[in-house]
Structures are given as structure tokens and as C-alpha cells.
Coordinates of C-alpha atoms and ligand atoms in Angstrom, one line a residue:
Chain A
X28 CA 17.8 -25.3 -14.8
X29 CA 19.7 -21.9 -14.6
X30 CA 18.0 -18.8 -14.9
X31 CA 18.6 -16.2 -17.7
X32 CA 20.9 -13.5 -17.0
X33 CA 20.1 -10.7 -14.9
X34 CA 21.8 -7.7 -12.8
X35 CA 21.3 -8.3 -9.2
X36 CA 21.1 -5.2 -7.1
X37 CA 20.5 -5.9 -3.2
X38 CA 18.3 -3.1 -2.0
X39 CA 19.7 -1.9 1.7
X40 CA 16.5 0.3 2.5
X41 CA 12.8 1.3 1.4
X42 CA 14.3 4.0 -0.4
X43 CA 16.9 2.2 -2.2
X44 CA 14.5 -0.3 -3.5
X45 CA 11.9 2.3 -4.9
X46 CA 14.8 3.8 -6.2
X47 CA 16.3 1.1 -7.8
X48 CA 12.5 0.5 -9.1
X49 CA 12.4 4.1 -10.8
X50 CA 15.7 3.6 -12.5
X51 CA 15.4 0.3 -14.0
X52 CA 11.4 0.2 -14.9
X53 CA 9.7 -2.4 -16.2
X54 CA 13.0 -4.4 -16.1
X55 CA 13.1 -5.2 -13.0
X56 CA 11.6 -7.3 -10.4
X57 CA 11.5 -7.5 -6.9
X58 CA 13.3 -10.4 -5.1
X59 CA 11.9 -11.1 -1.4
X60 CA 12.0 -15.0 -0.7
X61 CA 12.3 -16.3 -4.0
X62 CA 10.3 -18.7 -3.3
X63 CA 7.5 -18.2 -6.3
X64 CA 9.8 -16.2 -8.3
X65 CA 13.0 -18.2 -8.6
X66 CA 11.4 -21.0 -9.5
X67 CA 9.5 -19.5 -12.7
X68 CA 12.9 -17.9 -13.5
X69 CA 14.8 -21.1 -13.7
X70 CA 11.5 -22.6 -16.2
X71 CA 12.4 -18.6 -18.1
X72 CA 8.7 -18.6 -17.7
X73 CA 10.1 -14.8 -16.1
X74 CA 13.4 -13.2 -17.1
X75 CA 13.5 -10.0 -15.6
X76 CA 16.7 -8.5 -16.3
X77 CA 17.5 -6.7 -13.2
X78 CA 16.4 -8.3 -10.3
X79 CA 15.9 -6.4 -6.5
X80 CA 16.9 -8.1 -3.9
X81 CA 14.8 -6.6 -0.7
X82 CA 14.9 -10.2 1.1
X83 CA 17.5 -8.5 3.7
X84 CA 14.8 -5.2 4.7
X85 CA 14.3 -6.6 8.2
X86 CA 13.0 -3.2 8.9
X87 CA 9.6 -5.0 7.5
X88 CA 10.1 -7.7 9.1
X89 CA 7.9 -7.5 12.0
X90 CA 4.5 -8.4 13.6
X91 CA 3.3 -5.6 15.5
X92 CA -0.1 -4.3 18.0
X93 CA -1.4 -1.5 16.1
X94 CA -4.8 -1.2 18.4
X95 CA -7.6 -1.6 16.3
X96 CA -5.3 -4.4 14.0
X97 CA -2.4 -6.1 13.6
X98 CA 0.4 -4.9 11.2
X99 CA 2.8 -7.1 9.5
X100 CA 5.8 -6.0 7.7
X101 CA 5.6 -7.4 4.1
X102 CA 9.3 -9.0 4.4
X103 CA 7.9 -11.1 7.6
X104 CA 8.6 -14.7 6.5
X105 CA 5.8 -17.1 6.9
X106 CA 7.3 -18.9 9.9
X107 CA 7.5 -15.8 12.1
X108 CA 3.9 -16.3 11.4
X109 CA 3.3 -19.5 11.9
X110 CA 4.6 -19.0 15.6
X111 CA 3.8 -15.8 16.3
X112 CA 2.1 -15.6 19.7
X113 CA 0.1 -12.1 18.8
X114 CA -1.2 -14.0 15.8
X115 CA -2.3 -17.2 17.5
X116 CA -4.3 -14.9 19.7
X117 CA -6.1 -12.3 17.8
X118 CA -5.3 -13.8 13.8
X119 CA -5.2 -17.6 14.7
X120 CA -6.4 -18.4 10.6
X121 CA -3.6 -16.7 10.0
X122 CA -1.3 -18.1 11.8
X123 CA -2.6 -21.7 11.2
X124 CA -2.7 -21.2 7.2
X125 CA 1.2 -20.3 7.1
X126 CA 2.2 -23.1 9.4
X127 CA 0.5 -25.0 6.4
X128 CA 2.4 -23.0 2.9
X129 CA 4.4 -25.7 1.5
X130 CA 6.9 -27.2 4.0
X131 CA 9.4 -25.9 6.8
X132 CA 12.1 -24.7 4.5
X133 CA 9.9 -23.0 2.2
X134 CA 8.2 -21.6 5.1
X135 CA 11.7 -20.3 6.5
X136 CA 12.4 -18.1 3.4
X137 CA 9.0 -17.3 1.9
X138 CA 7.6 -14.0 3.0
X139 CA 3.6 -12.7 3.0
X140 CA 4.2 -9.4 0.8
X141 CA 5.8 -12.2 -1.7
X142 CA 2.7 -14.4 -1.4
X143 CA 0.3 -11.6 -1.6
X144 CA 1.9 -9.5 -4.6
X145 CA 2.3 -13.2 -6.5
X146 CA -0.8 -13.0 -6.3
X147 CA -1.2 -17.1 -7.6
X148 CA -4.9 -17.9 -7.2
X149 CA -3.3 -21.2 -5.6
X150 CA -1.8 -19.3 -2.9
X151 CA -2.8 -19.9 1.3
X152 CA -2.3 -16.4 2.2
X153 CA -4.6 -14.2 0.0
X154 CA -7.8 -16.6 1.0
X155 CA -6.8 -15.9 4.6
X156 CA -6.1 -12.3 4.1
X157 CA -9.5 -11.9 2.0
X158 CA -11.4 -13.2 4.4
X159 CA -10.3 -11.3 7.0
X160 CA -10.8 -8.6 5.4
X161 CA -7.3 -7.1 5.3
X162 CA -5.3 -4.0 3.9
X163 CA -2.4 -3.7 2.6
X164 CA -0.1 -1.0 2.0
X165 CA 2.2 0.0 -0.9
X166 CA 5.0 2.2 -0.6
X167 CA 5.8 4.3 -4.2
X168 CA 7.7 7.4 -5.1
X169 CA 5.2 9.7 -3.5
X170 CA 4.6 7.9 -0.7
X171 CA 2.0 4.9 0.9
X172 CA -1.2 4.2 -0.1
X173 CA -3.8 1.6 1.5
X174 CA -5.6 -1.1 -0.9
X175 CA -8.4 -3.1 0.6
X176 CA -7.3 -7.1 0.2
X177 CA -10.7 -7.1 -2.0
X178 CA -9.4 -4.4 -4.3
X179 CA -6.0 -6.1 -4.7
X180 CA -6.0 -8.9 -6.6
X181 CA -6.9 -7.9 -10.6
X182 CA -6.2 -10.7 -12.8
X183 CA -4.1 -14.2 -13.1
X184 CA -0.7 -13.3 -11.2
X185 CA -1.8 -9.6 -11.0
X186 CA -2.6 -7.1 -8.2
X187 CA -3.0 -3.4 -7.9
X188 CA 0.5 -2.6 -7.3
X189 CA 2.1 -0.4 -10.0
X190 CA 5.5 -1.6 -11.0
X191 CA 7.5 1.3 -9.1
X192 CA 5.7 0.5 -6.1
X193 CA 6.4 -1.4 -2.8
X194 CA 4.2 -3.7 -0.7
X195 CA 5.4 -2.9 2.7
X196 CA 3.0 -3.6 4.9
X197 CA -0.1 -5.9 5.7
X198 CA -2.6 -5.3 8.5
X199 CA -5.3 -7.4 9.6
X200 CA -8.1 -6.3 11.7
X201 CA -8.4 -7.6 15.3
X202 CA -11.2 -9.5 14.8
X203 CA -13.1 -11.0 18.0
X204 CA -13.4 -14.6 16.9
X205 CA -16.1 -16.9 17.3
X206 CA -15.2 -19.4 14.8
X207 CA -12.4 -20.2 12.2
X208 CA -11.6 -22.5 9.2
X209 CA -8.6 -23.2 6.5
X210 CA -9.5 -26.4 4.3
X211 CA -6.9 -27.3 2.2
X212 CA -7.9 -30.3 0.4
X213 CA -4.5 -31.4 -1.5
X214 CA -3.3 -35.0 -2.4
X215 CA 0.2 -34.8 -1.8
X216 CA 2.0 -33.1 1.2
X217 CA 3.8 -29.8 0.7
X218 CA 1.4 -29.1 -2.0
X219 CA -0.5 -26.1 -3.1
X220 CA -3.8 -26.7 -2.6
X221 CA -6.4 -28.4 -5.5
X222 CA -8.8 -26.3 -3.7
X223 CA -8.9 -24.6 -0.4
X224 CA -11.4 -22.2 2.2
X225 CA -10.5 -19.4 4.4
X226 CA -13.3 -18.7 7.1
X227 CA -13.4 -16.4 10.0
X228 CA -16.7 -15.6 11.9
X229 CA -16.4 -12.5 14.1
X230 CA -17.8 -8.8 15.1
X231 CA -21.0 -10.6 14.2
X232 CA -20.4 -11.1 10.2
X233 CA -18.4 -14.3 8.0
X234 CA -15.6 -13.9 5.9
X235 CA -15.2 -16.4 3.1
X236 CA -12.6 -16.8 0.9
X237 CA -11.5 -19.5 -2.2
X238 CA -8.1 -20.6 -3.1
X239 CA -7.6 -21.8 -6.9
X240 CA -10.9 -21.1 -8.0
X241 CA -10.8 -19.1 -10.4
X242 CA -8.0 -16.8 -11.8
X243 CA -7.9 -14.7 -8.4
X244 CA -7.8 -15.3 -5.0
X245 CA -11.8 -15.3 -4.5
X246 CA -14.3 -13.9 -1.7
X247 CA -17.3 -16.3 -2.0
X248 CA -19.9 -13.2 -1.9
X249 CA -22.5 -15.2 -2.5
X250 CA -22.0 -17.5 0.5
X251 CA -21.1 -14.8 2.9
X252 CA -24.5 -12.8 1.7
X253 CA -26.5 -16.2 2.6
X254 CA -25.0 -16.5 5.8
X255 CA -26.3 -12.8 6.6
X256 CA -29.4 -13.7 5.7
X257 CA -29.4 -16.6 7.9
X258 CA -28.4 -19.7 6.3
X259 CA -27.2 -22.7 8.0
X260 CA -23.5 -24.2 6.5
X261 CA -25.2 -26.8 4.4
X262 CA -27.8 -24.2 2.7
X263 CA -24.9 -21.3 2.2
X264 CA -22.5 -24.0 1.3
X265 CA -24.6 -24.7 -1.5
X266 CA -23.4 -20.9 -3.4
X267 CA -20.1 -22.0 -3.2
X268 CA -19.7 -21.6 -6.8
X269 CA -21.4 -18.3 -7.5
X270 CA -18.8 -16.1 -9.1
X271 CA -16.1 -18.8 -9.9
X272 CA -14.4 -20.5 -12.7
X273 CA -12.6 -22.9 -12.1
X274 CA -10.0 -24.3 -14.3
X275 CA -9.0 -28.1 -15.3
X276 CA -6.0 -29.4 -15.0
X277 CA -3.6 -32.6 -14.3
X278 CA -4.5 -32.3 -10.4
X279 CA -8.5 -31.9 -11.2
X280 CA -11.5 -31.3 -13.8
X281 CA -13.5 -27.9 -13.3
X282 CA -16.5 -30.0 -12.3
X283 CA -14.1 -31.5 -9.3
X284 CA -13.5 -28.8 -8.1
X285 CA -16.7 -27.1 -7.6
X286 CA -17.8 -30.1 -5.9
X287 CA -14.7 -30.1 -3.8
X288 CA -16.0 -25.9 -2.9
X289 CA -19.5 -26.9 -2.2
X290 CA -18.2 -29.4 0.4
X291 CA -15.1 -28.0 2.0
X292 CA -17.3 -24.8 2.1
X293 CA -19.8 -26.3 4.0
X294 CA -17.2 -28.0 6.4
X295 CA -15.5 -24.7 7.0
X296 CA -18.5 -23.3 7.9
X297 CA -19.1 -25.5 10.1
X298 CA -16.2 -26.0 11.7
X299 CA -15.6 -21.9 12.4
X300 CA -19.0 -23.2 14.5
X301 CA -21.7 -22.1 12.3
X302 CA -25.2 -24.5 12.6
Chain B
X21 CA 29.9 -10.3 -9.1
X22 CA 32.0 -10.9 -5.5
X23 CA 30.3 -13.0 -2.1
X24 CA 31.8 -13.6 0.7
X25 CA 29.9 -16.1 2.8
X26 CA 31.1 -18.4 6.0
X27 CA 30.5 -21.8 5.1
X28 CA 30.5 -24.4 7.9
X29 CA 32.4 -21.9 10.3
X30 CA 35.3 -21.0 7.4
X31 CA 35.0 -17.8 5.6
X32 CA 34.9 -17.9 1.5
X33 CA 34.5 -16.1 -0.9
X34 CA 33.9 -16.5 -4.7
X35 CA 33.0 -14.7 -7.9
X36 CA 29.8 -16.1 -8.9
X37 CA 27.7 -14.9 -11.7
X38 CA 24.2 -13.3 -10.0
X39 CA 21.9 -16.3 -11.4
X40 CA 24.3 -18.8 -9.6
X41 CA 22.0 -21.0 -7.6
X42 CA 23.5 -21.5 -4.0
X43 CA 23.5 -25.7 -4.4
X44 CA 25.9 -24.7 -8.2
X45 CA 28.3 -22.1 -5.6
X46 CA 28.6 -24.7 -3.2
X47 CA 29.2 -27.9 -5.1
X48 CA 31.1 -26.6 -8.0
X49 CA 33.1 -23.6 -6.4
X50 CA 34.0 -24.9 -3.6
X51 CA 33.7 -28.8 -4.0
X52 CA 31.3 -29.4 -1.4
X53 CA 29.2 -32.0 -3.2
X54 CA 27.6 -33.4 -0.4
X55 CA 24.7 -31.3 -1.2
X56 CA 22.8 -32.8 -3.9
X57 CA 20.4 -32.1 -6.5
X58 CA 17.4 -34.3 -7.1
X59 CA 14.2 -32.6 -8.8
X60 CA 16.0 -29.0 -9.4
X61 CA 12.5 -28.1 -9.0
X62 CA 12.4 -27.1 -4.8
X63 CA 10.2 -30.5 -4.5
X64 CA 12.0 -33.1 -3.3
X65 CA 14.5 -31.6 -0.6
X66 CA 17.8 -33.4 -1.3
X67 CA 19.6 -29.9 -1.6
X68 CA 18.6 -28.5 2.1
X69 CA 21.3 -26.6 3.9
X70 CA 21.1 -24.5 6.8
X71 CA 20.7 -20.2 5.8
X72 CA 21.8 -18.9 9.3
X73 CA 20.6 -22.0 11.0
X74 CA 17.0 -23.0 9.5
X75 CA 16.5 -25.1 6.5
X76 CA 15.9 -24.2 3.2
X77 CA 16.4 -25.4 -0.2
X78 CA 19.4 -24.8 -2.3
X79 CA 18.5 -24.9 -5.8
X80 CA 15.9 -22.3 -4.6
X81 CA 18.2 -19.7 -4.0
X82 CA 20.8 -17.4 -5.3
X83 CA 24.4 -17.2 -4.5
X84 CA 24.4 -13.6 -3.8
X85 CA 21.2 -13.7 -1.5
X86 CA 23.7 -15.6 1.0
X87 CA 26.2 -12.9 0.4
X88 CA 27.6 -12.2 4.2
X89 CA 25.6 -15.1 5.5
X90 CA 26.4 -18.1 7.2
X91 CA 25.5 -21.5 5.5
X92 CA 26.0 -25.3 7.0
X93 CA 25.7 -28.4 4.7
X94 CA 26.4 -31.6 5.7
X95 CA 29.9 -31.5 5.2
X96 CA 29.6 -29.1 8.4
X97 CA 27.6 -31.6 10.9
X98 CA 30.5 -33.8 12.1
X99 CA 33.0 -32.8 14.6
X100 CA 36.0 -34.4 12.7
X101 CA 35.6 -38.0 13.1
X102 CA 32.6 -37.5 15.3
X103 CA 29.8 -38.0 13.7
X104 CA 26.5 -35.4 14.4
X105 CA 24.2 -37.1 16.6
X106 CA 21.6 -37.0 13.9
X107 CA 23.8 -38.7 11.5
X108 CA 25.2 -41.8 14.0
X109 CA 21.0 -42.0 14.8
X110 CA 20.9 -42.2 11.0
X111 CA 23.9 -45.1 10.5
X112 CA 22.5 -46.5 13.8
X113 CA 18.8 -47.3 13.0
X114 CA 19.2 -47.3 9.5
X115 CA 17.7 -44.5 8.2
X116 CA 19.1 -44.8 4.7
X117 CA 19.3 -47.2 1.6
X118 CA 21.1 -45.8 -1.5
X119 CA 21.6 -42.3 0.5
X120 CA 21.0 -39.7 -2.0
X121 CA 18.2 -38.1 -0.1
X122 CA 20.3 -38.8 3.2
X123 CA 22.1 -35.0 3.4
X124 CA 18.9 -33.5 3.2
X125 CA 17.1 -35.5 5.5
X126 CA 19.7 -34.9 7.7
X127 CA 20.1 -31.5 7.3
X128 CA 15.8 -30.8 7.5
X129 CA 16.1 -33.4 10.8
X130 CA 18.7 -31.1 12.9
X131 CA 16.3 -27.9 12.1
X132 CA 13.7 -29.8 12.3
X133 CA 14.5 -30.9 16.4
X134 CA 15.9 -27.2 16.9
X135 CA 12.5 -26.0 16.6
X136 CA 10.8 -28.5 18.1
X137 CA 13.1 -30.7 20.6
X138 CA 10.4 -33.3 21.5
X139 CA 8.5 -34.0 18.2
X140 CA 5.4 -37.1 18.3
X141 CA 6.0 -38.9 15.5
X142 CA 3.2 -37.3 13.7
X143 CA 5.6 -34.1 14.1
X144 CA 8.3 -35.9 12.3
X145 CA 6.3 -37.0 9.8
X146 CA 5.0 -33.8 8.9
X147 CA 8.1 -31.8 9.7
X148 CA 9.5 -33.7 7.2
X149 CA 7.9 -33.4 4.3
X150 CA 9.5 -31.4 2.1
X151 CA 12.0 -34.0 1.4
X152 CA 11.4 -37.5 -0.6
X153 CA 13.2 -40.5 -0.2
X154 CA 12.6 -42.2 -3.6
X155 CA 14.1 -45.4 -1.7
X156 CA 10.4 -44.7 0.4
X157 CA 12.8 -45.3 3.6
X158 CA 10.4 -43.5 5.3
X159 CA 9.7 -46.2 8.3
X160 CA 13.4 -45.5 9.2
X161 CA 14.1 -42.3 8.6
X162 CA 11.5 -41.1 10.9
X163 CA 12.8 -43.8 13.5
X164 CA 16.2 -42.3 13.3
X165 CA 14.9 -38.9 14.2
X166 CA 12.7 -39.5 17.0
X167 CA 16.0 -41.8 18.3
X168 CA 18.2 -38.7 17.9
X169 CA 15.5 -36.6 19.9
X170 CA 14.8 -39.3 22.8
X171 CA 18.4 -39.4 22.9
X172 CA 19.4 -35.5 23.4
X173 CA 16.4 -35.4 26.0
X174 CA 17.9 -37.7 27.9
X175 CA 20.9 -36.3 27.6
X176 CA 19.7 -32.7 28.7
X177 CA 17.8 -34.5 31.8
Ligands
FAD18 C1 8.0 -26.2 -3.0 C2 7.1 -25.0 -2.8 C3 5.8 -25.2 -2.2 C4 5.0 -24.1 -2.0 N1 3.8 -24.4 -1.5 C5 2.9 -23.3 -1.3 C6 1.6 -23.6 -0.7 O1 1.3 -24.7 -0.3 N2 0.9 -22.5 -0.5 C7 1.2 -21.2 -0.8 O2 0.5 -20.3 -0.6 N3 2.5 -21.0 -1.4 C8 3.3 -22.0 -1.6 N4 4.5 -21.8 -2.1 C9 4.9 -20.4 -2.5 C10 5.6 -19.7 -1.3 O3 4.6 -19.4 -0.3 C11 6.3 -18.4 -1.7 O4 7.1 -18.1 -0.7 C12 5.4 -17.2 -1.9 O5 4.3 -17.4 -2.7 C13 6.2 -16.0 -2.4 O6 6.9 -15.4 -1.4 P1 8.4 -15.0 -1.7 O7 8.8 -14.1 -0.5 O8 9.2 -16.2 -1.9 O9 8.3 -14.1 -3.0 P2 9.2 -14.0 -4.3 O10 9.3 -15.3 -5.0 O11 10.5 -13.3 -3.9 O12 8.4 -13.0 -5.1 C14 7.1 -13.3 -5.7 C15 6.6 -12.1 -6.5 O13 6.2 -11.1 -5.7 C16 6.9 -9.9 -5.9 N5 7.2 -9.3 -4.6 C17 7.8 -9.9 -3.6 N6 7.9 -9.1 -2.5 C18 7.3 -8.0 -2.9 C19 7.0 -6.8 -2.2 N7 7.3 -6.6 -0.9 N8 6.4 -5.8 -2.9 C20 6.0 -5.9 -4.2 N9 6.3 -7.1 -4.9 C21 6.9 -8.1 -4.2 C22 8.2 -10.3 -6.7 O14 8.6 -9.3 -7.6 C23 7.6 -11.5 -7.5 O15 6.9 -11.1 -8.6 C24 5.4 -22.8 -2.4 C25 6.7 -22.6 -2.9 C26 7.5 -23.7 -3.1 C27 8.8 -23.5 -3.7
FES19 S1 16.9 -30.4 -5.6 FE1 16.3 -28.7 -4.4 S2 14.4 -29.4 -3.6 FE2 14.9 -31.0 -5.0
FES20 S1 17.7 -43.5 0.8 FE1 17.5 -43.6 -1.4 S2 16.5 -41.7 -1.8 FE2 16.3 -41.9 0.3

């Protein structure tokens, strides 16, 4: 399977990129790891006719202390993640999520701004950043702006980025952990997940968030309200669905997998140490 | 459009078309056929290589992303009639049956150990699986590379 044909520009800096953005419109699409993209351009289920290459910007590529959180240059591949020290001590979800996206040589060429801005509803990395309540920042023609991860995701593959922008940069608060969680419940290895659960507990509140539950990465609201209220896992477990719709198909029926959120809710839950 | 890349140590250089998938520039343009294709679909791992030294899968990449980069296949392993330790550990332990998944395995082995020199068999195992053996010569495969990585302890003891 060959993709259609495209122009292939490879962008040098920011500026080129946005550039290259402006000039060719709606044509074109960004290239980071190709990891999501290449593979839907092979199927033509995509045939962007110029394509940007920004995979080489390893000016954001970079996992820095920015005080109150950590930022993370969108080109930052998903193994500088997995064994980033800085991460496994103040992000551990984080880090432990992308040491489980696919499989070593996916992780060595996939990036986060690639997995966010995909924005697949199957994805590791939204859940994660979702419920740690993230931001992330895009880069246009008149400058940065900052998006709340709960803002960012709008519909089935879409997010809040306009076509001539950017996604340069993540950050991720510094939380104080008490307690975290990633189920992924999938039935063969290097898999997406059939279903999956982000949880951090810290700074005194619970972040919860769904993978392939619906047509957007998901924060379970309703189960991070009941914890608040004082719910144990099993009780707050039991909202897991409020606010989904999940879909059936050849890995699992809707009704599956709203069963498989109640319980790997409730496990999260308890495993980030809640009673 | 024009890539120069330095493949196992040697410098080439080709005109590829910009949808040219890496595994298509190396096997057809410049005969290294090693490398093969099994699912085309980044599943199954046969087509791993080496991007500046890590793993990754060939028929998931472009040509021109590897533009000024340096690539190793399998072709590149052996020091002439010296086989890599990973592939003698292979031929010694039997870590193959028909070998089509064999080059990848390989090539996912040797990164695999770089990053983690002393893997439990668990490691191995999971390190491993983004490539299939449809001969499900698992048993052996994973023997072969816990051998190679007893072996290179020892070695560095
Ligand atoms: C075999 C296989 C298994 C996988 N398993 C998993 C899994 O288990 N879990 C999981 O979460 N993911 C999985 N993935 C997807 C993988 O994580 C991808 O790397 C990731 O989703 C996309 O990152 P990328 O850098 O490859 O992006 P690309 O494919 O290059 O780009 C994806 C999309 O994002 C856009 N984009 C990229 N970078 C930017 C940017 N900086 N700003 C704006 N737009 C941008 C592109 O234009 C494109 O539309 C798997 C992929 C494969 C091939
Ligand atoms: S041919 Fe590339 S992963 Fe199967
Ligand atoms: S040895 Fe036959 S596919 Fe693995």
C-alpha cells in the first residue's frame, strides 16, 4: 500500500512550518512521527497533497522544569517519555502510559503533539493528559495560545487547533501524587486499547479520564464529581458511563464496553489508593 | 526528489519519489532485500531497521524523513563473515523456522539489549512485541535473546 501523491516540504524551524502552513492551506498536513498519519495515507483514508515534515524540530523536543509544571515540547517522542526521570517523579501516569503506546519502535518515532492533535478517542496520551488536567499550547501566525486539555478535543479525530496552527508545546501540572492508575484492558499486545482509564489523585481532588469511549478522549465528570462528594471506588465506579457512547465494533459490543468502564474504573480507583 | 542517507556505514543516495516508503527505497533502490514486508500495515514487525540506532518500522516511514540519516538493516549486523552476536545466538539456539520474521526479530533484539542490557525474560517478551513470528517460534526466539544478553554480560565482566 503506497500513499497518493503528495509534495513533501521538511520544515527546518517553527517559523518555516507555520509558514509552509499559510501557503499551502487546507492542503497540507503536518508530518511529526507518522505514526497515525502514514498509516491512514497508505489506506488513502487521508491524501493531503502537501505534506510538512516537522519530525526533525528538536527544538520541541524537550522535557523541561517549568516550576509550578512540567513542559514538554510537542516533537518529544514517546520514549523520551517513557524514561524520562523528571516524569517518573512528578508525572509518573505519564510516563507509565507511554512506555505502554504500541510497542518499542512505534514508541521510538511517535511523538505526544502527534498523539494529542490525532486526537483518536483510542489514543493512551489524551486520557493521561485529561486527567491530569493539562495545557497545551499552539503556535499560529500571531503567535501562542494556551487550550485547556478539556477544551481540546472537539469531535471524532478533531481538536481545537486551526489548520495554520502549531501544537508546540504540552505542560502538565506538578501534581503532588497520592495515587495513580492507567488500565488498559486490550486482547492483543501492541494494541490500542478496547477500553482504557487514566487516574491521578492529588492536591486533594481525582482526575478521571476514558479512552475509546466515545468519539473523544473523555473526562468521566460524573465519577470525578462522586468522588468529591465522597464516594468510595466501587460506588463512583458505578457512573462510569455518564456522558459516554460507546461504539461497537469487531474488538467489542457497546454494552462490553461499558461494562469493561464500570470495572476498570473501579480498579483504577482503587489502585491510585482510593477506599 | 533527491536523499542522501548512510546506509549500514556507506553513504547513498537516490531519487525517490516523496511517498516512497523507506522498506520500497531500501529493497528496490538499493537491493537490500533483507528487509521484508509482512502485514504492510506497521503490525507485525518484519520490516524493522535501525533510524540512528533504535528500531522502528519501515513500511511506516518515508524515504525522505531518513534524508541525512543513518539507517542499519540486517544486511549491516555482520562483520563480514562474522556473524552479529545476536544473529550466531539466533543460528545457535534456534531461534528461527522458515525465517521471514527473522531480520526483524533481529534487528528489534539488538535495540532491544541496547536499551536494556540485562532484560528478565518477561522484558524480552514484552520488548518484543511488535513483531510476530507467524511460525509462533516464540519459545526460541526469546531464548536466543536472553543467550545473546547472558553472553555480552559475561563478556563485559
Ligand atoms: C502499530 C501501532 C500501534 C499503535 N498503538 C498505539 C497505542 O496503543 N496507543 C496509542 O495511544 N497510540 C498508538 N499508536 C499511535 C502512535 O502513538 C502515534 O505515534 C501517535 O498517535 C501519533 O503521533 P505521530 O508523531 O506519529 O503523529 P503523526 O502521525 O505524524 O501525525 C498525526 C496527526 O497529528 C498531526 N500533527 C502531528 N504533530 C502535530 C503538531 N505538532 N501540531 C499540530 N498537528 C500535528 C498530523 O498532521 C496528523 O494529522 C500506534 C501506532 C501504530 C503504528
Ligand atoms: S511490514 Fe512493517 S510492520 Fe509489518
Ligand atoms: S520463523 Fe517463520 S515467521 Fe518467524
Amino acid at each position: 500500500m503506497i500513499p497518493a501523491s503528495f509534495d513533501y516540504v521538511r520544515a527546518d524551524s517553527v517559523d518555516a512550518a507555520l509558514a509552509a502552513l499559510a501557503e499551502h492551506g487546507d492542503e497540507a498536513k503536518l508530518l511529526a512521527g507518522g505514526h497515525s498519519l502514514l498509516p491512514l495515507m497508505k489506506l488513502r483514508l487521508a491524501a493531503p497533497s502537501v505534506l510538512v515534515d516537522v519530525g526533525r524540530l528538536d527544538d520541541l523536543r524537550y522535557i523541561n522544569d517549568a516550576g509550578d509544571h512540567i513542559a514538554i515540547g510537542a516533537l518529544t517522542r514517546h520514549r523520551d517519555l517513557e524514561i524520562s526521570t523528571m516524569l517518573a517523579a512528578d508525572a509518573p501516569l505519564l510516563a507509565h502510559a507511554a512506555g505502554h503506546v504500541g510497542d518499542p519502535q512505534v514508541r521510538h518515532r511517535g511523538t505526544i503533539g502527534g498523539s494529542l492533535a490525532h486526537a483518536d478517542p483510542a489514543s493512551d496520551l489524551p486520557a493521561v493528559i485529561l486527567a491530569m488536567g493539562g495545557t497545551l499550547v499552539a503556535t499560529g501566525p500571531n503567535g501562542s495560545r494556551e487550550i485547556a486539555a478539556s477544551d481540546f478535543f472537539t469531535g471524532f479525530l478533531e481538536s481545537a487547533l486551526a489548520p495554520d496552527e502549531l501544537l508546540t508545546e504540552v505542560r502538565v501540572p506538578k501534581l503532588d501524587t497520592q495515587g495513580w492508575s492507567f488500565q488498559k484492558f486490550n486482547r492483543r499486545a501492541q494494541d490500542w486499547a478496547i477500553v482504557g482509564v487514566a487516574t491521578v489523585r492529588a492536591n486533594g481532588s481525582t482526575g478521571v479520564a476514558l479512552v475509546n469511549m466515545g468519539s473523544t478522549p473523555l473526562l468521566a465528570s460524573a465519577v470525578m464529581d462522586a468522588v468529591k462528594s465522597g464516594a468510595n471506588a466501587a460506588d463512583a465506579a458505578a457512573f462510569a458511563n455518564e456522558g459516554t457512547e460507546a461504539q461497537s465494533d469487531i474488538n467489542a459490543s457497546s454494552e462490553y464496553r461499558e461494562h469493561l468502564a464500570r470495572v476498570l474504573v473501579r480498579r483504577s480507583l482503587e489502585e491510585s489508593g482510593l477506599a | 526528489m533527491q536523499i542522501t542517507v548512510t546506509v549500514n556505514g556507506e553513504q547513498q543516495s537516490g531519487d525517490v519519489e516523496p511517498r516512497t516508503l523507506l522498506v520500497h527505497f531500501l529493497r528496490d533502490e538499493l537491493g537490500l532485500t533483507g528487509t521484508n514486508v509482512g502485514c504492510d500495515t506497521s503490525s507485525c514487525g518484519a520490516c524493522t531497521i535501525h533510524v540512528e540506532g533504535q528500531s522502528a518500522k519501515s513500511c511506516t516511514m518515508l524515504a525522505a524523513q531518513i534524508d541525512g540519516l543513518s539507517v542499519t538493516t540486517i544486511e549491516g549486523l555482520a562483520d563480514g563473515d562474522t556473524l552479529h552476536p545476536m544473529q550466531r545466538c539466533f543460528q545457535e539456539n534456534h531461534g528461527l523456522q522458515c525465517g521471514y520474521c527473522t531480520p526483524g526479530m533481529v534487528m528489534a533484539a539488538v535495540s532491544l539489549l541496547d536499551e536494556n542490557p540485562n532484560p528478565s525474560e518477561t522484558d524480552v517478551r514484552i520488548g518484543l512485541e511488535g513483531n510476530l513470528c507467524r511460525c509462533t517460534g516464540y519459545h526460541n526466539i526469546v531464548k536466543s535473546v536472553l543467550a545473546c544478553a547472558a553472553e555480552s554480560h559475561g563478556a563485559s565482566k
